[in-house]
Short mmCIF file of C-alpha atoms and ligand atoms in Angstrom, two decimals:
data_model
loop_
_atom_site.label_atom_id
_atom_site.label_comp_id
_atom_site.label_asym_id
_atom_site.label_seq_id
_atom_site.Cartn_x
_atom_site.Cartn_y
_atom_site.Cartn_z
CA MET J 1227 0.00 0.00 0.00
CA ILE J 1228 1.08 3.53 -0.76
CA GLU J 1229 -0.51 6.54 0.79
CA ALA J 1230 -0.30 10.26 0.11
CA ARG J 1231 -1.22 12.39 3.12
CA GLU J 1232 -2.10 16.01 2.41
CA VAL J 1233 0.58 16.28 -0.25
CA THR J 1234 1.22 19.70 -1.74
CA LYS J 1235 3.80 20.61 -4.36
CA ARG J 1236 4.56 24.14 -5.54
CA PHE J 1237 6.60 25.41 -8.44
CA ASP J 1238 7.63 29.06 -8.34
CA GLY J 1239 5.05 29.88 -5.69
CA THR J 1240 1.99 28.30 -7.33
CA ASP J 1241 0.47 25.06 -6.08
CA VAL J 1242 0.64 22.48 -8.84
CA ILE J 1243 -0.91 19.84 -6.64
CA GLU J 1244 -2.71 20.81 -3.49
CA ASP J 1245 -3.53 18.91 -0.32
CA ILE J 1246 -3.95 15.49 -1.90
CA SER J 1247 -4.73 12.54 0.38
CA VAL J 1248 -5.23 9.23 -1.33
CA LYS J 1249 -4.54 5.53 -0.77
CA PHE J 1250 -3.30 3.05 -3.36
CA GLU J 1251 -3.96 -0.61 -2.68
CA GLN J 1252 -1.81 -3.68 -3.16
CA GLY J 1253 -2.56 -6.29 -5.82
CA ILE J 1254 -4.73 -4.06 -8.00
CA THR J 1255 -4.19 -1.39 -10.61
CA ASN J 1256 -4.68 2.05 -9.09
CA LEU J 1257 -5.33 4.81 -11.60
CA ILE J 1258 -4.68 8.52 -11.39
CA ILE J 1259 -6.70 10.21 -14.08
CA GLY J 1260 -7.15 13.80 -15.20
CA GLN J 1261 -6.66 16.20 -18.05
CA SER J 1262 -3.33 17.06 -19.52
CA GLY J 1263 -1.64 19.50 -17.14
CA SER J 1264 -3.79 18.56 -14.15
CA GLY J 1265 -0.75 17.37 -12.18
CA LYS J 1266 -0.68 13.59 -12.63
CA THR J 1267 3.01 13.37 -13.42
CA VAL J 1268 3.91 15.77 -10.63
CA LEU J 1269 1.88 13.72 -8.15
CA MET J 1270 3.53 10.50 -9.27
CA LYS J 1271 6.98 12.05 -9.03
CA CYS J 1272 6.12 13.20 -5.51
CA LEU J 1273 5.12 9.65 -4.60
CA VAL J 1274 8.43 8.20 -5.79
CA GLY J 1275 10.53 11.05 -4.42
CA LEU J 1276 11.70 12.53 -7.72
CA HIS J 1277 10.04 15.71 -6.48
CA GLU J 1278 10.32 16.62 -2.81
CA VAL J 1279 6.87 17.46 -1.45
CA ASP J 1280 6.40 20.94 0.04
CA ASP J 1281 3.75 19.84 2.51
CA GLY J 1282 2.38 16.51 3.66
CA ALA J 1283 4.01 13.12 3.42
CA VAL J 1284 4.12 9.91 1.42
CA TYR J 1285 3.90 6.53 3.15
CA PHE J 1286 5.01 3.19 1.78
CA GLU J 1287 3.24 0.56 3.84
CA ASP J 1288 3.57 2.28 7.19
CA THR J 1289 6.90 4.01 6.80
CA ASN J 1290 7.20 7.70 6.14
CA PHE J 1291 9.11 7.93 2.86
CA THR J 1292 9.23 11.70 2.86
CA GLN J 1293 11.32 11.82 6.02
CA MET J 1294 13.80 9.18 4.92
CA ARG J 1295 17.38 10.10 4.15
CA ARG J 1296 19.05 9.30 0.90
CA HIS J 1297 20.59 5.94 1.86
CA GLN J 1298 17.36 4.79 3.54
CA ARG J 1299 15.40 5.62 0.43
CA LYS J 1300 17.86 3.65 -1.61
CA SER J 1301 16.80 0.36 -0.07
CA LEU J 1302 13.19 1.19 -0.89
CA ARG J 1303 14.18 2.19 -4.42
CA LYS J 1304 15.18 -1.40 -5.11
CA GLN J 1305 11.55 -2.29 -4.64
CA MET J 1306 10.25 0.36 -7.02
CA GLY J 1307 9.91 0.15 -10.75
CA MET J 1308 8.83 3.07 -12.88
CA LEU J 1309 7.72 3.44 -16.44
CA PHE J 1310 8.14 7.01 -17.66
CA GLN J 1311 5.85 8.86 -20.03
CA GLY J 1312 8.34 8.66 -22.89
CA GLY J 1313 9.87 5.32 -21.93
CA ALA J 1314 13.17 6.90 -20.86
CA LEU J 1315 15.27 4.02 -22.16
CA PHE J 1316 18.98 4.78 -22.05
CA ASP J 1317 19.85 5.79 -25.62
CA SER J 1318 23.39 4.52 -25.53
CA LEU J 1319 22.46 1.02 -24.37
CA ASN J 1320 20.69 -1.72 -26.29
CA VAL J 1321 17.51 -3.44 -25.10
CA GLU J 1322 19.31 -6.12 -23.13
CA GLN J 1323 21.64 -3.64 -21.42
CA ASN J 1324 18.67 -1.43 -20.58
CA VAL J 1325 16.76 -4.23 -18.89
CA ARG J 1326 19.94 -5.52 -17.25
CA PHE J 1327 20.86 -2.10 -15.85
CA PRO J 1328 19.00 -2.48 -12.52
CA LEU J 1329 20.36 -6.02 -12.22
CA ASP J 1330 23.92 -4.81 -12.75
CA LEU J 1331 23.28 -2.33 -9.96
CA TYR J 1332 21.86 -4.66 -7.36
CA TRP J 1333 22.62 -8.25 -8.27
CA ASN J 1334 26.00 -9.74 -7.59
CA SER J 1335 25.38 -12.76 -9.76
CA SER J 1336 26.90 -13.96 -13.00
CA TYR J 1337 26.13 -12.57 -16.42
CA LYS J 1338 24.32 -15.78 -17.28
CA GLU J 1339 21.88 -15.46 -14.41
CA LYS J 1340 21.22 -11.83 -15.23
CA LEU J 1341 20.66 -12.70 -18.86
CA GLU J 1342 18.14 -15.31 -17.82
CA ARG J 1343 16.23 -12.72 -15.84
CA VAL J 1344 16.42 -10.23 -18.75
CA ASN J 1345 15.02 -12.78 -21.13
CA PHE J 1346 12.31 -13.73 -18.66
CA CYS J 1347 11.22 -10.09 -18.41
CA LEU J 1348 11.36 -9.59 -22.16
CA GLU J 1349 9.20 -12.66 -22.63
CA LYS J 1350 6.69 -11.25 -20.16
CA VAL J 1351 6.26 -8.22 -22.41
CA ASP J 1352 6.22 -10.32 -25.54
CA LEU J 1353 9.56 -9.14 -26.82
CA ALA J 1354 11.76 -12.21 -26.69
CA GLY J 1355 14.77 -11.96 -28.98
CA VAL J 1356 15.10 -8.21 -29.45
CA ASN J 1357 18.07 -8.08 -27.05
CA ASP J 1358 20.46 -6.42 -29.48
CA LYS J 1359 18.24 -3.66 -30.81
CA MET J 1360 18.99 -0.05 -29.86
CA PRO J 1361 16.14 2.10 -28.47
CA GLY J 1362 16.18 4.22 -31.63
CA GLU J 1363 15.27 1.18 -33.69
CA LEU J 1364 12.10 0.37 -31.71
CA SER J 1365 8.51 1.43 -32.33
CA GLY J 1366 6.64 3.45 -29.72
CA GLY J 1367 4.82 0.43 -28.37
CA MET J 1368 8.01 -1.59 -28.17
CA VAL J 1369 9.77 1.20 -26.28
CA LYS J 1370 6.99 1.17 -23.68
CA ARG J 1371 7.17 -2.59 -23.36
CA VAL J 1372 10.95 -2.63 -22.96
CA ALA J 1373 10.50 0.07 -20.35
CA ILE J 1374 8.02 -2.16 -18.54
CA ALA J 1375 10.49 -5.04 -18.72
CA ARG J 1376 13.15 -2.80 -17.17
CA ALA J 1377 10.72 -1.61 -14.50
CA ILE J 1378 9.88 -5.16 -13.41
CA ALA J 1379 13.44 -6.50 -13.67
CA LEU J 1380 14.05 -6.38 -9.92
CA ASN J 1381 10.64 -7.85 -9.16
CA PRO J 1382 9.39 -4.65 -7.54
CA LYS J 1383 6.72 -4.39 -4.89
CA PHE J 1384 5.68 -1.02 -6.24
CA LEU J 1385 5.14 -0.28 -9.90
CA PHE J 1386 4.59 3.23 -11.25
CA CYS J 1387 3.44 3.79 -14.81
CA ASP J 1388 3.17 7.32 -16.20
CA GLU J 1389 0.77 7.16 -19.12
CA PRO J 1390 1.90 3.79 -20.41
CA THR J 1391 -0.57 3.87 -23.29
CA SER J 1392 -0.43 7.48 -24.49
CA GLY J 1393 0.43 7.79 -28.15
CA LEU J 1394 -0.37 4.17 -28.95
CA ASP J 1395 -3.12 2.74 -31.13
CA PRO J 1396 -6.15 1.41 -29.21
CA LYS J 1397 -5.24 -2.22 -29.75
CA THR J 1398 -1.65 -1.92 -28.56
CA ALA J 1399 -2.88 0.28 -25.72
CA LYS J 1400 -5.27 -2.43 -24.61
CA ARG J 1401 -2.51 -4.99 -24.72
CA ILE J 1402 -0.30 -2.90 -22.50
CA ASP J 1403 -3.14 -2.26 -20.05
CA LYS J 1404 -3.74 -5.98 -19.83
CA LEU J 1405 -0.04 -6.64 -19.41
CA ILE J 1406 0.21 -4.20 -16.51
CA TYR J 1407 -2.91 -5.67 -14.96
CA ASP J 1408 -1.63 -9.25 -15.30
CA LEU J 1409 1.79 -8.42 -13.90
CA THR J 1410 0.15 -6.64 -11.00
CA SER J 1411 -1.99 -9.59 -9.98
CA GLU J 1412 0.66 -12.20 -10.77
CA PHE J 1413 3.30 -10.57 -8.57
CA ASN J 1414 0.86 -8.92 -6.15
CA MET J 1415 2.37 -5.49 -6.71
CA THR J 1416 1.00 -2.12 -5.74
CA THR J 1417 0.61 -0.53 -9.14
CA ILE J 1418 -0.14 3.12 -9.76
CA MET J 1419 -0.83 4.24 -13.28
CA ASN J 1420 -1.41 7.70 -14.73
CA SER J 1421 -3.83 7.92 -17.58
CA HIS J 1422 -6.17 10.13 -19.51
CA ASP J 1423 -7.38 7.24 -21.60
CA MET J 1424 -10.98 6.23 -20.87
CA ASN J 1425 -10.42 2.78 -22.31
CA SER J 1426 -7.79 2.07 -19.66
CA VAL J 1427 -10.10 3.44 -17.01
CA LEU J 1428 -12.89 1.08 -17.95
CA GLU J 1429 -10.56 -1.89 -18.43
CA ILE J 1430 -8.42 -1.81 -15.33
CA GLY J 1431 -9.65 1.04 -13.13
CA TYR J 1432 -10.14 -0.84 -9.90
CA ASN J 1433 -9.28 2.17 -7.78
CA ILE J 1434 -9.45 5.54 -9.49
CA ALA J 1435 -8.38 8.96 -8.29
CA PHE J 1436 -9.52 11.85 -10.46
CA ILE J 1437 -7.31 14.94 -10.26
CA TYR J 1438 -8.75 18.25 -11.35
CA ARG J 1439 -6.50 21.33 -11.49
CA GLY J 1440 -4.14 19.86 -8.93
CA LYS J 1441 -6.83 18.81 -6.47
CA LEU J 1442 -8.26 15.39 -5.70
CA TRP J 1443 -11.78 15.69 -7.06
CA TRP J 1444 -13.23 12.20 -6.98
CA THR J 1445 -12.28 8.62 -6.08
CA GLY J 1446 -14.02 5.38 -6.93
CA THR J 1447 -13.99 2.30 -9.13
CA LYS J 1448 -14.64 1.73 -12.82
CA GLU J 1449 -18.19 0.71 -12.04
CA GLU J 1450 -18.85 3.80 -9.98
CA ILE J 1451 -17.32 6.21 -12.44
CA LEU J 1452 -20.15 5.85 -14.96
CA GLU J 1453 -22.73 6.53 -12.27
CA SER J 1454 -21.05 9.59 -10.87
CA ASP J 1455 -22.75 12.96 -11.11
CA ASN J 1456 -19.60 14.95 -10.49
CA GLU J 1457 -19.69 17.66 -13.15
CA GLU J 1458 -15.96 18.00 -13.83
CA LEU J 1459 -15.53 14.25 -13.85
CA ASN J 1460 -18.34 13.82 -16.33
CA ASP J 1461 -16.85 16.57 -18.45
CA PHE J 1462 -13.63 14.59 -18.49
CA ILE J 1463 -15.25 11.26 -19.25
CA TYR J 1464 -17.80 12.31 -21.79
CA THR J 1465 -15.78 14.38 -24.19
CA ASN J 1466 -18.06 13.35 -26.97
CA GLU J 1467 -21.10 15.68 -27.21
CA MET J 1468 -23.44 12.96 -28.31
CA ILE J 1469 -22.69 10.66 -25.43
CA LYS J 1470 -23.02 13.60 -23.08
CA ARG J 1471 -26.54 14.31 -24.30
CA PHE J 1472 -27.34 10.65 -24.10
CA LYS J 1473 -26.17 10.58 -20.51
CA ASN J 1474 -28.20 13.67 -19.58
CA LYS J 1475 -31.42 12.09 -20.70
CA MET A 793 21.76 37.69 -6.97
CA ARG A 794 20.96 35.27 -9.72
CA PHE A 795 24.65 34.54 -10.02
CA ILE A 796 24.78 33.52 -6.36
CA THR A 797 21.89 31.05 -6.74
CA TYR A 798 23.54 29.74 -9.87
CA LEU A 799 26.85 29.25 -8.10
CA GLY A 800 25.05 27.60 -5.19
CA GLN A 801 23.33 25.25 -7.59
CA TYR A 802 26.65 24.42 -9.23
CA LEU A 803 28.33 23.69 -5.90
CA GLN A 804 25.43 21.49 -4.82
CA TYR A 805 25.70 19.61 -8.09
CA MET A 806 29.45 19.22 -7.69
CA ALA A 807 28.90 17.84 -4.18
CA GLU A 808 26.74 15.14 -5.78
CA VAL A 809 29.21 14.54 -8.60
CA LEU A 810 32.09 14.06 -6.16
CA ARG A 811 30.31 11.51 -3.99
CA LYS A 812 31.44 7.91 -3.84
CA PRO A 813 30.07 5.98 -6.85
CA ASP A 814 27.10 3.69 -6.19
CA LYS A 815 28.68 0.81 -8.02
CA GLY A 816 32.42 0.99 -8.67
CA LYS A 817 32.41 -1.48 -11.52
CA MET A 818 29.80 0.39 -13.54
CA PHE A 819 31.53 3.70 -12.84
CA ARG A 820 34.89 2.39 -14.06
CA LYS A 821 33.27 1.08 -17.22
CA GLN A 822 31.90 4.56 -17.88
CA VAL A 823 35.34 6.09 -17.33
CA PHE A 824 36.87 3.89 -20.03
CA MET A 825 34.04 4.60 -22.41
CA GLU A 826 34.41 8.33 -21.88
CA MET A 827 38.17 8.16 -22.36
CA ASP A 828 37.47 6.60 -25.70
CA HIS A 829 34.87 9.26 -26.58
CA ILE A 830 36.96 12.21 -25.51
CA GLY A 831 40.40 10.92 -26.46
CA LEU A 832 40.15 9.04 -29.70
CA ASN A 833 37.43 11.24 -31.09
CA SER A 834 39.43 14.40 -30.45
CA PHE A 835 42.75 13.15 -31.72
CA GLY A 836 42.12 14.16 -35.34
CA ILE A 837 41.28 17.76 -34.60
CA VAL A 838 44.16 18.10 -32.13
CA PHE A 839 46.53 16.69 -34.75
CA ILE A 840 45.55 19.16 -37.46
CA ILE A 841 45.37 22.19 -35.21
CA SER A 842 48.72 21.52 -33.55
CA ILE A 843 50.69 21.03 -36.76
CA PHE A 844 49.35 24.23 -38.30
CA MET A 845 49.61 26.16 -35.06
CA GLY A 846 53.32 25.33 -34.80
CA ALA A 847 53.95 26.19 -38.42
CA VAL A 848 52.25 29.57 -38.20
CA LEU A 849 53.96 30.31 -34.91
CA ALA A 850 57.38 29.64 -36.43
CA ILE A 851 56.76 31.76 -39.51
CA GLN A 852 55.29 34.68 -37.53
CA THR A 853 58.10 34.66 -34.98
CA ALA A 854 60.63 34.61 -37.75
CA ALA A 855 58.88 37.42 -39.62
CA GLN A 856 58.89 39.64 -36.53
CA THR A 857 62.57 39.07 -35.83
CA ASP A 858 63.77 39.56 -39.36
CA ASN A 859 67.07 41.04 -38.25
CA PRO A 860 70.47 39.69 -39.22
CA LEU A 861 71.75 40.28 -35.69
CA TYR A 862 69.12 37.99 -34.22
CA PRO A 863 70.35 34.38 -34.03
CA GLY A 864 68.08 31.83 -35.78
CA TYR A 865 67.96 29.43 -32.88
CA LEU A 866 66.04 32.00 -30.84
CA ILE A 867 63.12 31.43 -33.15
CA GLY A 868 63.08 27.72 -32.28
CA PHE A 869 63.37 28.62 -28.63
CA ALA A 870 60.51 31.12 -28.80
CA VAL A 871 58.25 28.69 -30.62
CA ARG A 872 58.89 25.99 -28.02
CA GLU A 873 58.23 28.32 -25.12
CA SER A 874 54.98 29.71 -26.46
CA THR A 875 53.78 26.26 -27.50
CA ILE A 876 54.38 24.70 -24.09
CA LEU A 877 53.33 27.64 -21.98
CA GLU A 878 50.32 28.84 -23.85
CA PHE A 879 49.35 27.59 -27.25
CA SER A 880 49.01 23.88 -26.68
CA PRO A 881 47.37 23.87 -23.26
CA THR A 882 45.12 26.88 -23.74
CA ILE A 883 44.22 26.88 -27.43
CA VAL A 884 43.71 23.13 -27.58
CA SER A 885 41.63 23.22 -24.39
CA LEU A 886 39.48 25.96 -25.90
CA ILE A 887 38.97 23.83 -29.01
CA LEU A 888 38.06 20.88 -26.79
CA ALA A 889 35.63 23.08 -24.86
CA GLY A 890 33.83 23.58 -28.16
CA LYS A 891 33.96 19.99 -29.25
CA VAL A 892 33.66 18.00 -26.04
CA GLY A 893 31.69 20.61 -24.06
CA SER A 894 28.83 20.89 -26.50
CA ARG A 895 28.62 17.11 -26.79
CA ILE A 896 28.49 16.63 -23.03
CA ALA A 897 25.85 19.31 -22.56
CA SER A 898 23.60 17.93 -25.25
CA GLU A 899 24.08 14.33 -24.11
CA VAL A 900 23.26 15.08 -20.47
CA GLY A 901 20.55 17.58 -21.48
CA THR A 902 18.82 15.06 -23.71
CA MET A 903 18.89 12.59 -20.86
CA ARG A 904 17.26 15.22 -18.66
CA VAL A 905 14.41 16.12 -21.01
CA THR A 906 13.66 12.49 -21.91
CA GLU A 907 13.52 11.56 -18.20
CA GLN A 908 16.52 9.22 -18.45
CA ILE A 909 18.03 11.05 -15.47
CA ASP A 910 14.82 10.45 -13.52
CA ALA A 911 15.03 6.80 -14.54
CA LEU A 912 18.54 6.63 -13.04
CA GLU A 913 17.40 8.35 -9.86
CA ILE A 914 14.44 6.02 -9.39
CA MET A 915 16.81 3.07 -9.57
CA GLY A 916 18.71 4.64 -6.72
CA VAL A 917 21.65 5.85 -8.80
CA ASN A 918 23.25 9.20 -8.01
CA SER A 919 22.80 10.48 -11.56
CA ALA A 920 25.13 13.47 -11.35
CA ASN A 921 27.91 11.23 -10.10
CA TYR A 922 27.26 8.46 -12.60
CA LEU A 923 26.96 10.73 -15.63
CA VAL A 924 29.44 13.50 -14.98
CA GLY A 925 32.02 11.92 -12.67
CA PRO A 926 33.43 9.56 -15.32
CA LYS A 927 33.65 12.43 -17.80
CA ILE A 928 35.68 14.54 -15.38
CA ILE A 929 38.05 11.70 -14.62
CA ALA A 930 38.38 10.64 -18.24
CA ALA A 931 39.13 14.17 -19.43
CA SER A 932 41.63 14.73 -16.62
CA ILE A 933 43.55 11.71 -17.88
CA VAL A 934 43.08 12.04 -21.61
CA ASN A 935 43.44 15.80 -22.08
CA PRO A 936 47.00 15.96 -20.63
CA ALA A 937 47.97 13.16 -23.00
CA LEU A 938 46.43 15.07 -25.88
CA ILE A 939 48.34 18.19 -24.84
CA ILE A 940 51.66 16.35 -24.77
CA VAL A 941 50.95 15.08 -28.26
CA SER A 942 49.90 18.55 -29.29
CA ILE A 943 53.13 20.10 -28.01
CA PHE A 944 55.15 17.55 -29.91
CA LEU A 945 53.15 18.03 -33.11
CA SER A 946 53.29 21.79 -32.87
CA LEU A 947 57.08 21.68 -32.66
CA VAL A 948 57.16 19.28 -35.59
CA GLY A 949 54.91 21.69 -37.49
CA GLY A 950 57.21 24.59 -36.69
CA TRP A 951 60.25 22.66 -37.76
CA GLY A 952 58.51 21.52 -40.95
CA SER A 953 57.61 25.08 -41.83
CA THR A 954 61.26 26.08 -41.82
CA TYR A 955 61.72 23.86 -44.88
CA ILE A 956 58.80 25.38 -46.71
CA ALA A 957 58.87 29.00 -45.69
CA ASP A 958 62.63 29.42 -45.75
CA VAL A 959 62.65 31.82 -42.80
CA VAL A 960 65.31 30.19 -40.70
CA ALA A 961 67.70 27.29 -41.23
CA PRO A 962 66.04 24.03 -40.08
CA ASN A 963 68.98 22.87 -37.97
CA GLU A 964 69.26 26.26 -36.27
CA PHE A 965 65.57 25.98 -35.44
CA LEU A 966 66.11 22.48 -34.10
CA SER A 967 68.92 23.51 -31.82
CA GLY A 968 66.75 26.37 -30.59
CA LEU A 969 64.08 23.88 -29.68
CA GLN A 970 66.51 22.14 -27.35
CA MET A 971 67.87 25.22 -25.63
CA TRP A 972 67.41 26.19 -21.97
CA PHE A 973 64.70 23.68 -21.35
CA VAL A 974 62.94 23.94 -17.97
CA PRO A 975 60.96 20.74 -17.15
CA TYR A 976 58.78 22.71 -14.73
CA GLU A 977 57.11 24.33 -17.72
CA ILE A 978 55.70 20.99 -18.81
CA PHE A 979 54.36 20.49 -15.30
CA TYR A 980 52.77 23.94 -15.46
CA ALA A 981 51.19 23.12 -18.83
CA LEU A 982 49.75 19.85 -17.52
CA ILE A 983 48.34 21.42 -14.36
CA LYS A 984 46.61 24.00 -16.50
CA THR A 985 45.27 21.30 -18.78
CA VAL A 986 43.82 19.26 -15.93
CA VAL A 987 42.11 22.32 -14.46
CA PHE A 988 40.71 23.18 -17.90
CA ALA A 989 39.53 19.58 -18.34
CA ILE A 990 37.65 19.75 -15.05
CA ILE A 991 36.10 23.06 -16.08
CA ILE A 992 35.01 21.81 -19.50
CA THR A 993 33.43 18.59 -18.29
CA SER A 994 31.83 19.80 -15.07
CA VAL A 995 30.46 23.07 -16.46
CA SER A 996 29.09 21.43 -19.61
CA GLY A 997 27.59 18.57 -17.63
CA PHE A 998 26.01 21.15 -15.33
CA GLN A 999 24.43 23.04 -18.23
CA GLY A 1000 22.81 19.83 -19.43
CA TYR A 1001 21.90 18.63 -15.96
CA ILE A 1002 19.86 21.69 -14.96
CA ILE A 1003 17.77 21.92 -18.12
CA LYS A 1004 14.04 22.27 -17.63
CA GLY A 1005 11.93 21.90 -20.69
CA GLY A 1006 12.43 20.43 -24.12
CA ALA A 1007 14.71 19.89 -27.09
CA LEU A 1008 15.10 23.60 -27.73
CA ASP A 1009 16.66 24.03 -24.32
CA VAL A 1010 19.19 21.33 -25.13
CA GLY A 1011 20.51 23.49 -27.97
CA LYS A 1012 20.69 26.53 -25.72
CA ALA A 1013 22.46 24.54 -23.03
CA SER A 1014 25.16 23.32 -25.37
CA THR A 1015 25.84 26.88 -26.56
CA LYS A 1016 26.03 28.05 -22.96
CA ALA A 1017 28.33 25.15 -22.12
CA VAL A 1018 30.86 26.29 -24.73
CA VAL A 1019 30.63 29.97 -23.84
CA TYR A 1020 30.87 29.51 -20.07
CA SER A 1021 33.64 26.96 -20.14
CA SER A 1022 35.66 29.08 -22.58
CA ILE A 1023 35.32 32.15 -20.39
CA LEU A 1024 36.28 30.17 -17.30
CA ILE A 1025 39.29 28.71 -19.11
CA ILE A 1026 40.51 32.20 -19.97
CA LEU A 1027 40.01 33.38 -16.38
CA PHE A 1028 41.71 30.39 -14.82
CA ASN A 1029 44.50 30.68 -17.35
CA LEU A 1030 45.35 34.08 -15.96
CA LEU A 1031 44.92 32.94 -12.37
CA LEU A 1032 47.08 29.83 -12.74
CA THR A 1033 49.76 31.65 -14.66
CA LYS A 1034 50.00 34.20 -11.89
CA LEU A 1035 50.08 31.46 -9.25
CA LEU A 1036 52.44 29.02 -10.91
CA LEU A 1037 54.83 31.07 -13.02
CA VAL A 1038 55.63 34.24 -11.08
N1 ATP Z 1260 9.46 21.03 -13.01
C1 ATP Z 1260 8.41 21.86 -13.13
N2 ATP Z 1260 8.55 23.18 -12.91
C2 ATP Z 1260 7.49 24.02 -13.03
N3 ATP Z 1260 6.26 23.64 -13.35
C3 ATP Z 1260 6.04 22.34 -13.59
C4 ATP Z 1260 7.10 21.38 -13.50
N4 ATP Z 1260 6.61 20.16 -13.78
C5 ATP Z 1260 5.29 20.35 -14.04
N5 ATP Z 1260 4.95 21.65 -13.94
C6 ATP Z 1260 3.59 22.21 -14.13
O1 ATP Z 1260 2.71 21.45 -13.38
C7 ATP Z 1260 1.49 21.27 -14.06
C8 ATP Z 1260 1.11 19.81 -14.08
O2 ATP Z 1260 2.02 19.09 -14.89
P1 ATP Z 1260 2.00 17.52 -15.07
O3 ATP Z 1260 3.17 17.18 -15.90
O4 ATP Z 1260 1.87 16.88 -13.75
O5 ATP Z 1260 0.68 17.29 -15.90
P2 ATP Z 1260 0.05 15.91 -16.34
O6 ATP Z 1260 -1.23 15.79 -15.63
O7 ATP Z 1260 1.04 14.83 -16.17
O8 ATP Z 1260 -0.23 16.17 -17.88
P3 ATP Z 1260 -0.02 15.19 -19.15
O9 ATP Z 1260 -1.24 14.35 -19.20
O10 ATP Z 1260 0.05 16.14 -20.30
O11 ATP Z 1260 1.24 14.43 -18.94
C9 ATP Z 1260 1.67 21.86 -15.43
O12 ATP Z 1260 1.00 23.11 -15.48
C10 ATP Z 1260 3.14 22.05 -15.57
O13 ATP Z 1260 3.43 23.18 -16.32
MG1 MG Z 1261 2.16 13.61 -17.42
#
């Protein structure tokens, strides 16, 4: 479980996210949704400590992550995997080296064992055999999948995905959603995923937090979201005019 | 005021860079890779510049001392002194600031805007140390070697020019090259070079590291990297010369 308690983050004096308290459960896919610019990425980076929060605190299980010092955080970092919005694969390394990078950092085992783990992770994301390709030679969907493989290399307890499906066609997007969902239940991870894709919400939104202009506006599940009468949330969900009218009837 | 914050930011970054590496083996691997990048890739340009620099230096010195009373070997001596003391360490370092500095800034900057630095941090890596530390060490080893080669080539260039330009007898020039040699001057040149190498790599890495924004900012950062490291090289050149030579 991961919990944000009254988290606030400011840039140059303005609150980008404000007083957010929310819990993310283990074993299911937790979604943070909201418009572009609403503060999803900033919130996620606060959770993982890439941004220091200005107020409030972040808890992993029952330990206060915000108050930890650098070396204490490091042991928790081993248990975190993160997929960045653009993939963030290391340009100068090939696929295998990218996925092996966290293993090289924390495993003291032989190359053969690491390679086995790399191949296992690549198989999980359906990319067996692309070991020698450079990131520049991959398609957008492949980049995201390699990034997922790298994120799960150390078998993390906590998985963070920043818009894993943005910029992908609906079919590939669905595949990635399913992949993240399956990995989450298989390894009983606490997964947090940013999205503004309604398909993802309806597929795997078991615990949803809707962020509106930096504030937590609504929480619920994928079943509840369609029944909600929250105006801003409905505005976000029903972008299509026709569906909106249909809903209002 | 802004300068103070900037300096503070730089010092904070350097404190991170100079920390103990997270994983020695990976750090050492980076050092070797960077030595290859900086050293081998810069050899060509250093070669060409040094040869021509020495040749021009010899011809100009000879032209300015076109006096029958002035012994020819003094030209060789003057070329050697200015090559060792100033031209090789400073000019070549300035060229490297342009070549290596802009590459470092755009490499680190691209990693910043594409969140690769965040990816390192999330894995628990001290990114400043891992990315910039190896570059500083590599340049501090490779640049002095390049300067030694440059000094040698510059003198060869000067000597070669005496055949072509017919300004002074080649053997007179050669004996001038060997006159009144003070080994300390080489030491002085190398100290300068190492300081310049640290400036080039750390300042350029810094420019890339602090980028906020997108690809456009990467371009700006690499320009700034070249300008700032060149200015600092000139300043430290004066400072070190004052400290070490007088
Ligand atoms: N490092 C920063 N410095 C200043 N402002 C920032 C910084 N990072 C984000 N912001 C601002 O915070 C706000 C929220 O940004 P954020 O990236 O969290 O949006 P998002 O919800 O992830 O959007 P998207 O769906 O487009 O990725 C934006 O207005 C952005 O300009
Ligand atoms: Mg975002």
